[in-house]
Coordinates of C-alpha atoms in Angstrom, one line a residue:
Chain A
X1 CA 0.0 0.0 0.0
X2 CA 2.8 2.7 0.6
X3 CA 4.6 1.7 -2.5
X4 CA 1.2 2.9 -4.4
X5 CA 1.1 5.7 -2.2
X6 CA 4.7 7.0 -2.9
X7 CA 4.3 6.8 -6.9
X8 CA 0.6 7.6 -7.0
X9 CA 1.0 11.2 -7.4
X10 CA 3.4 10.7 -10.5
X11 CA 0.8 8.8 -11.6
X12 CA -2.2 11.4 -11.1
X13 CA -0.1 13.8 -12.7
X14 CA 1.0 12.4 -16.3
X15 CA -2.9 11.3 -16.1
X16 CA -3.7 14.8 -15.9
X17 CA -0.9 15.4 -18.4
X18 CA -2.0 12.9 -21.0
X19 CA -5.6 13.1 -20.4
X20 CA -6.0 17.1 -21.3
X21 CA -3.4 16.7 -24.4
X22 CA -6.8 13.9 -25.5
X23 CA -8.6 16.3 -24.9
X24 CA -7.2 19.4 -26.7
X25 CA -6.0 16.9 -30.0
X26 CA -10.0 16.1 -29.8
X27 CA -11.5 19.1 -29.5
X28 CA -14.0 20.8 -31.0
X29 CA -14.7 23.1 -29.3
X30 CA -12.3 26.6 -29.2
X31 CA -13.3 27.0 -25.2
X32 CA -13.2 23.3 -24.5
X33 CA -9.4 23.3 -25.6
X34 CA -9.1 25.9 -23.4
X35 CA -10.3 24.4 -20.4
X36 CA -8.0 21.0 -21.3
X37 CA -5.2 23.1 -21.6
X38 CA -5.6 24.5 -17.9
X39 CA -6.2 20.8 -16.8
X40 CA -2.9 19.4 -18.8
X41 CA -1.1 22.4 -16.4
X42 CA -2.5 21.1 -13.3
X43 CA -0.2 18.2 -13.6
X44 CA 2.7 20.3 -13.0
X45 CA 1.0 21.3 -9.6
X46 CA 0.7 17.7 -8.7
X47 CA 4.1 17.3 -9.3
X48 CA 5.4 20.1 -7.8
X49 CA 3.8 19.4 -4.4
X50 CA 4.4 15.6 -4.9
X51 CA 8.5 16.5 -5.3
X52 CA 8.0 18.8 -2.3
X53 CA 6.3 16.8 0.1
X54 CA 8.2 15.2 3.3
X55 CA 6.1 12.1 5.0
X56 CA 4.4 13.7 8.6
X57 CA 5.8 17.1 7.8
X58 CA 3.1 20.2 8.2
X59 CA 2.8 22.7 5.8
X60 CA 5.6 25.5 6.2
X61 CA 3.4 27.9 7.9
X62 CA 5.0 29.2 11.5
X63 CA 2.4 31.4 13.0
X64 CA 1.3 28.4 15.2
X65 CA 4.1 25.9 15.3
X66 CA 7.8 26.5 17.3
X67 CA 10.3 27.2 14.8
X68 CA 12.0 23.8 13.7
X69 CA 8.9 21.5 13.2
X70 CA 9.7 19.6 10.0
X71 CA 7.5 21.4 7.1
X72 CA 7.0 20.6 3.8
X73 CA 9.5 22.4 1.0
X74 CA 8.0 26.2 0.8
X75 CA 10.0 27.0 -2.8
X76 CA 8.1 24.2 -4.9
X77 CA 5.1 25.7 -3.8
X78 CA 5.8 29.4 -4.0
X79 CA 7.0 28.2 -7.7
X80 CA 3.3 26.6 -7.7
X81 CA 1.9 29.8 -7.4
X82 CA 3.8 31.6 -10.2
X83 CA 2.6 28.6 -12.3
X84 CA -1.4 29.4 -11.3
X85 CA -0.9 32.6 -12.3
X86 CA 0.9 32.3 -15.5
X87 CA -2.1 29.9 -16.4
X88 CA -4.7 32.3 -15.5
X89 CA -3.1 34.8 -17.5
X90 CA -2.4 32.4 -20.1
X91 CA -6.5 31.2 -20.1
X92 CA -7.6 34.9 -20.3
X93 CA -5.6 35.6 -23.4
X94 CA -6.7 32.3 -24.9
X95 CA -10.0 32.6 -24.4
X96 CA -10.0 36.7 -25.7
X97 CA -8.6 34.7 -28.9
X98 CA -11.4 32.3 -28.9
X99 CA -13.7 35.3 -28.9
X100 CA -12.6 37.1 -31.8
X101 CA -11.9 33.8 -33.7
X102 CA -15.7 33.2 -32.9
X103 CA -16.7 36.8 -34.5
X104 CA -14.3 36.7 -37.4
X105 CA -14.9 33.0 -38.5
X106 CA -18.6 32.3 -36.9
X107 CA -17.6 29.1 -35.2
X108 CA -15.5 28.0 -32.2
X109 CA -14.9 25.0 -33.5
X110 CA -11.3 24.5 -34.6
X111 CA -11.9 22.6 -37.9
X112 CA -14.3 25.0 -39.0
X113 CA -12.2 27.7 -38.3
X114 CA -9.3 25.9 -40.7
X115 CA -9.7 28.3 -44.0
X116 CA -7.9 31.6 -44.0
X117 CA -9.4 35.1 -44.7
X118 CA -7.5 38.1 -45.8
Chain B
X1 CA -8.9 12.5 -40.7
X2 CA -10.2 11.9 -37.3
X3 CA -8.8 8.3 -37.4
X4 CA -5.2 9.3 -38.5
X5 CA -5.7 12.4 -35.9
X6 CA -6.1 9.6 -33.1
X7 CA -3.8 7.6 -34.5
X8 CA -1.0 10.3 -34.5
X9 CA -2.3 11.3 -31.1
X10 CA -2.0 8.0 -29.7
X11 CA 1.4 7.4 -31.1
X12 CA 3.1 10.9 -29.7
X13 CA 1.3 9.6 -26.0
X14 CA 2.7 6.1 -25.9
X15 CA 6.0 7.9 -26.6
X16 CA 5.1 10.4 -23.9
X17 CA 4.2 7.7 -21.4
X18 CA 6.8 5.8 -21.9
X19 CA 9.5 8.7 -21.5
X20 CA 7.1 9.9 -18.1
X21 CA 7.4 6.3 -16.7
X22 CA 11.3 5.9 -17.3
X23 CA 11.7 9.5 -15.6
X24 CA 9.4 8.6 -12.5
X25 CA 11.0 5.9 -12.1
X26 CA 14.7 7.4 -11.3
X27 CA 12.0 10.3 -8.7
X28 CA 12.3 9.6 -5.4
X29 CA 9.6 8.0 -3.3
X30 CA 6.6 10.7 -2.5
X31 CA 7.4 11.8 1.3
X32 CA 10.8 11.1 1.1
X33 CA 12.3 14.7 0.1
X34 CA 15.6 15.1 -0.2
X35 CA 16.3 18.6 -1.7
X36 CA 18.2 21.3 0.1
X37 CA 16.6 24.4 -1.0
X38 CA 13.3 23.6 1.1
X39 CA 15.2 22.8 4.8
X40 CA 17.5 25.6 4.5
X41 CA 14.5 28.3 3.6
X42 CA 12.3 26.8 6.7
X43 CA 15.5 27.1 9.0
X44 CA 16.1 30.7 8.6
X45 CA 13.0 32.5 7.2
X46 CA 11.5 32.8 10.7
X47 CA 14.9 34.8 11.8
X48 CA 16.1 36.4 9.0
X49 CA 12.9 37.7 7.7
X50 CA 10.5 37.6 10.6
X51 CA 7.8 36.1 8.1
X52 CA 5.8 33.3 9.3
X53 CA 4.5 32.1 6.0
X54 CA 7.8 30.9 4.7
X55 CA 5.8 30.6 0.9
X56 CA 5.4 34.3 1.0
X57 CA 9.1 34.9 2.2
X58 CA 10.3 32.6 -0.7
X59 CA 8.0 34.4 -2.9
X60 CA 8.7 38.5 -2.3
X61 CA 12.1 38.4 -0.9
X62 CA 14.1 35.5 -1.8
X63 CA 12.4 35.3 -5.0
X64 CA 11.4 38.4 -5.2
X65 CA 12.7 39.6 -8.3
X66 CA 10.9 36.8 -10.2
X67 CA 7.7 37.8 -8.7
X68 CA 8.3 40.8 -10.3
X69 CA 8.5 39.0 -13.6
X70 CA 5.5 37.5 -13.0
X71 CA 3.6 40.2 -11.9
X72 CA 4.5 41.5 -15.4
X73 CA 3.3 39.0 -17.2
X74 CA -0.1 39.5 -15.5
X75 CA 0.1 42.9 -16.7
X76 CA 1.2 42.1 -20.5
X77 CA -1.7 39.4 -20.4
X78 CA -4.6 42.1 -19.1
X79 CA -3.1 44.7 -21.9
X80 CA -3.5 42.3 -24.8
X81 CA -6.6 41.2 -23.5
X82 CA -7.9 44.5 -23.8
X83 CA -5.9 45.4 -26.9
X84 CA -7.8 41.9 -28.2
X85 CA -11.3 42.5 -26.8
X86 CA -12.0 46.6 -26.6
X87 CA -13.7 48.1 -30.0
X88 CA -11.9 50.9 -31.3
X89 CA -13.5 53.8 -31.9
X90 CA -13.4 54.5 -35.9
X91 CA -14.3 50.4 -36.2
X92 CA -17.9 50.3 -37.2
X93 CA -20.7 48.4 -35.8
X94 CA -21.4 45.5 -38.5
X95 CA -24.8 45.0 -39.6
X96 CA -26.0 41.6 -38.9
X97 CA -24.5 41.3 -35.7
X98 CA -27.5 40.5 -33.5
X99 CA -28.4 42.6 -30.6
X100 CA -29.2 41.3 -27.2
X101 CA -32.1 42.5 -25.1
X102 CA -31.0 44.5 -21.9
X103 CA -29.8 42.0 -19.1
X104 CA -32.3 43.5 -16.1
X105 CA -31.2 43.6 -12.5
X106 CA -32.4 40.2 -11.0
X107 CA -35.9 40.3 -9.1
X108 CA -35.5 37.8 -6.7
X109 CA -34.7 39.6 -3.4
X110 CA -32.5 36.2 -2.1
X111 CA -29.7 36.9 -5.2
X112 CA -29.9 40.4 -4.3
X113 CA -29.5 40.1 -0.3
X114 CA -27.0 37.5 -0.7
X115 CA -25.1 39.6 -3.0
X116 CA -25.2 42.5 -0.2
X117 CA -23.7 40.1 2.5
X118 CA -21.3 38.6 0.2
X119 CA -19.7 41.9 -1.0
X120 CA -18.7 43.4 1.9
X121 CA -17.0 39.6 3.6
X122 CA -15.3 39.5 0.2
X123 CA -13.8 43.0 0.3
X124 CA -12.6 42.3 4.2
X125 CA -11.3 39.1 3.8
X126 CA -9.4 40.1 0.4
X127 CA -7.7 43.3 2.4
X128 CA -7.1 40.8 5.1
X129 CA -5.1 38.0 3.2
X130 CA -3.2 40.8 1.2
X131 CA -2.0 42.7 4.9
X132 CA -1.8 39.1 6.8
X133 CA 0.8 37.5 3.7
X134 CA 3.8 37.2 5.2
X135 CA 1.4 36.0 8.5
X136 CA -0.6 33.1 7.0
X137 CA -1.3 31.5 3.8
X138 CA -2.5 33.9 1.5
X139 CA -0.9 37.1 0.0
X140 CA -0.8 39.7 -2.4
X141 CA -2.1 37.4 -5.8
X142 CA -4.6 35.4 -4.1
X143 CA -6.5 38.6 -2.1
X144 CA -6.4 40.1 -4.5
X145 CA -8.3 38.0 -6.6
X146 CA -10.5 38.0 -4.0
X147 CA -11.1 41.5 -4.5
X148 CA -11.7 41.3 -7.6
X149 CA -14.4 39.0 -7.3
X150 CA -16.6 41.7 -5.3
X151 CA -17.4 43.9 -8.3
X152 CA -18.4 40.5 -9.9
X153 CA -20.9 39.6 -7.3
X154 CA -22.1 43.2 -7.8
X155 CA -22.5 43.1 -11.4
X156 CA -24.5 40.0 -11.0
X157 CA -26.8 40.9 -8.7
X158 CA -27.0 44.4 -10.3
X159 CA -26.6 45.6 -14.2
X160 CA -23.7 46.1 -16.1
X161 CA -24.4 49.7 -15.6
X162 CA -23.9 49.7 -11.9
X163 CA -20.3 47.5 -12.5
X164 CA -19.0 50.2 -14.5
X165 CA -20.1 52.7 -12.0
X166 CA -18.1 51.2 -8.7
X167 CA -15.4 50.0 -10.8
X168 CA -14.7 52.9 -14.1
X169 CA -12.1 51.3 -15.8
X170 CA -10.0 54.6 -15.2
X171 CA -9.8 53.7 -12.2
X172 CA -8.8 50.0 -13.1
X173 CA -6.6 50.9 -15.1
X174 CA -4.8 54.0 -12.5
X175 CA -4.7 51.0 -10.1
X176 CA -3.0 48.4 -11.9
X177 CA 0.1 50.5 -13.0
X178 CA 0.0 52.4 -9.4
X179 CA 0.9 48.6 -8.5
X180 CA 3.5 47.3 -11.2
X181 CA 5.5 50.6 -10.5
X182 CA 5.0 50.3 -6.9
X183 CA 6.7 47.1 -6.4
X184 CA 9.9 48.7 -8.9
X185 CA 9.6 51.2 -6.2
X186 CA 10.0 49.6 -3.6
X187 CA 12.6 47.2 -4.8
X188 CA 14.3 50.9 -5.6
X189 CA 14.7 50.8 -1.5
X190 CA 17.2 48.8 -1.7
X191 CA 19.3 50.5 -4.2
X192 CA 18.6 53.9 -2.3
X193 CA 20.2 52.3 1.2
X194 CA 23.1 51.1 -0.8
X195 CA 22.4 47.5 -1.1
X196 CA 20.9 45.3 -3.6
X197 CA 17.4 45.5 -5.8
X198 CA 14.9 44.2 -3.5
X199 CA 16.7 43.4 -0.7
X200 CA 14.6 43.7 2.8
X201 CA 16.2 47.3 3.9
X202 CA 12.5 47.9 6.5
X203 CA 12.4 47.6 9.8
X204 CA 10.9 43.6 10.1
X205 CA 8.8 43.8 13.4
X206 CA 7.8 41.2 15.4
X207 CA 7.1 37.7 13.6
X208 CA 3.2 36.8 13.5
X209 CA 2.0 40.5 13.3
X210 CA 0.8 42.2 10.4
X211 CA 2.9 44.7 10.5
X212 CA 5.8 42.5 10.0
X213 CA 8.7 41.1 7.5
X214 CA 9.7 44.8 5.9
X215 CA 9.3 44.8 2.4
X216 CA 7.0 41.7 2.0
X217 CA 4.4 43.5 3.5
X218 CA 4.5 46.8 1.1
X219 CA 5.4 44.3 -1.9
X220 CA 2.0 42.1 -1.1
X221 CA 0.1 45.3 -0.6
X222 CA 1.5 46.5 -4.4
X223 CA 0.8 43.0 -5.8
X224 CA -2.7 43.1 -4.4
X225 CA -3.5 46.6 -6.1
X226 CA -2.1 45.3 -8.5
X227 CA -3.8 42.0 -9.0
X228 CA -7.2 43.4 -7.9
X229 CA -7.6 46.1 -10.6
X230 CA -5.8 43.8 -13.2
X231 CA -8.3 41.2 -13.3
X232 CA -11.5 44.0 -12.7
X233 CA -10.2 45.7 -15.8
X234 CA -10.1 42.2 -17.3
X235 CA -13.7 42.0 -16.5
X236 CA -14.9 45.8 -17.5
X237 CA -13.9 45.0 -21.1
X238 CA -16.2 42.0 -21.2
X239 CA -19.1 43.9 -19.2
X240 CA -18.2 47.1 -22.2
X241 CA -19.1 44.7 -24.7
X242 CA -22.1 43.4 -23.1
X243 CA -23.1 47.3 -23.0
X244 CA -22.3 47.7 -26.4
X245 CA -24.3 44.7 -27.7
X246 CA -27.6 45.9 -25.7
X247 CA -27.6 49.8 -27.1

């Protein structure tokens, strides 16, 4: 049982990974791919804070622990953070895209949207 | 061509699969960390910067230059979303574009009350997590955020009109470079004392209050302006259009 638990996470994340590249190779739908997209980058959260994590440690928060109680590693998951908001950033310009490629073309669906107008 | 999509598909994921296996296999065990980074930062954040939240610490003063990066990027991303998304003005309305009746206010007095409890809670809590980010989980990105919701809730349980009116994007717009050049500014500090960009040159204060860990705390307060207005603006342009579309 703890030798699942100590690769599951790996697991969960090229899942994740694989799972939302499916989706965005099937998709037809402009927001869809989007939203596949976003799940394909929450594999690197998984690993991140699967690389990070120290068995019985707490998270590394010392307003209400003495200093020097094992904690988990702080950087992965202040790196975590840059990555959610480079993806939110990333989904907002996406889906502004998605808009105008629905009000040039008339569709949102990808194949549709295949022909070039000048 | 949906077949030889798959097909193609399938092939590039075996491949990718196979190479994730093989690299999970040389990771070490979940739980067992070995880095070095992560126990040297939890040893001497507490001392060196007075910040409780050690993620904060990592992420405004250790890191803090890359935050500063990233905070950028925010700010390219809400630019070319608007630059994308707002109508100029010598581009003409089309024709056949269909218009869409005038979203009313909602009736039901239950959206409306809610909306009334909701929007002040979300307002205190986001100024809270911004001040209290080098306290407890939370900081300058994710209050801000919260913050950002309010004039959501609003414009839900309101018209777009009355969005527009607590949240002009002038003032959007005012409060997201007040924030990008804020954090320069401070980082500036440092130069000023004769030290390094960014470095922690404030008095720190006692660890656990909010009024703690020098620069952290004006650098989470910049971040949350910052943030805030950002992702408002982000949401003015849509709520514009949605204007536009019902005159």
């Amino acid at each position: 049982m703890t030798d699942l638990l100590s690769v599951l996470p790996y697991a969960v994340a090229g899942w994740l990974l694989l799972w939302g590249l499916y989706g965005i190779v099937t998709s037809k739908n402009l927001v869809h791919l989007v939203i596949c997209l976003v799940v394909m980058q929450s594999a690197t959260y998984v690993l991140l804070l699967a690389i990070g994590y120290k068995s019985g440690a707490v998270a590394p928060v010392y307003a209400d622990m003495p200093p020097g109680t094992p904690a988990v590693d702080p950087l992965v998951q202040a790196l975590m953070l840059t990555d959610i908001v480079v993806e939110a950033t990333v989904a907002a310009l996406l889906l502004a895209l998605a808009v105008q490629a629905h009000e040039r073309g008339g569709s949102l669906d990808p194949a549709r949207l295949a022909r070039l107008k000048g | 061509m949906k077949a030889l999509r798959l097909l193609l598909f399938a092939a590039g994921a075996l491949g990718l699969a196979a190479a994730f296996v093989g690299a999970g296999r040389k990771l070490p065990p979940v739980g067992s960390y070995a880095g070095a980074y992560g126990e040297v930062l939890n040893a001497v954040a507490l001392g060196e910067r007075r910040a409780t939240d050690v993620v904060s610490a990592v992420n405004f003063d250790y890191r803090g230059l890359d935050t500063l990066g990233e905070e950028f990027i925010l700010f390219t991303s809400v630019l070319a979303v608007a630059t994308i998304l707002r109508r100029q003005e010598d581009e003409e309305d089309e024709e056949d574009e269909p218009k869409w009746e005038p979203r009313k206010a909602p009736e039901s007095d239950a959206v409306r009350t809610l909306g009334g409890v909701l929007v002040p809670l979300m307002v205190s809590f986001g100024l809270y997590m911004i001040s209290h980010g080098a306290v407890s989980p939370g900081g300058g990105f994710q209050g801000g955020l919260v913050l950002a919701s309010a004039p959501l809730v609003v414009y839900l349980c309101a018209t777009a009109k009355t969005f527009l009116r607590i949240a002009p994007p002038g003032l959007t717009r005012a409060g997201e470079s007040i924030g990008a050049a804020g954090y320069v500014l401070i980082g500036c500090l440092g130069v000023l004392a004769g030290k390094t960009f960014l470095e922690n040159v404030l008095p720190l204060g006692t660890p656990g209050n909010a009024w703690s860990s020098g620069t952290i705390l004006f650098l989470n307060l910049t971040v949350g302006l910052a943030v805030a207005a950002g992702f408002t603006e982000l949401l003015s342009v849509f709520v514009e259009e949605v204007l536009r579309r019902e005159a």
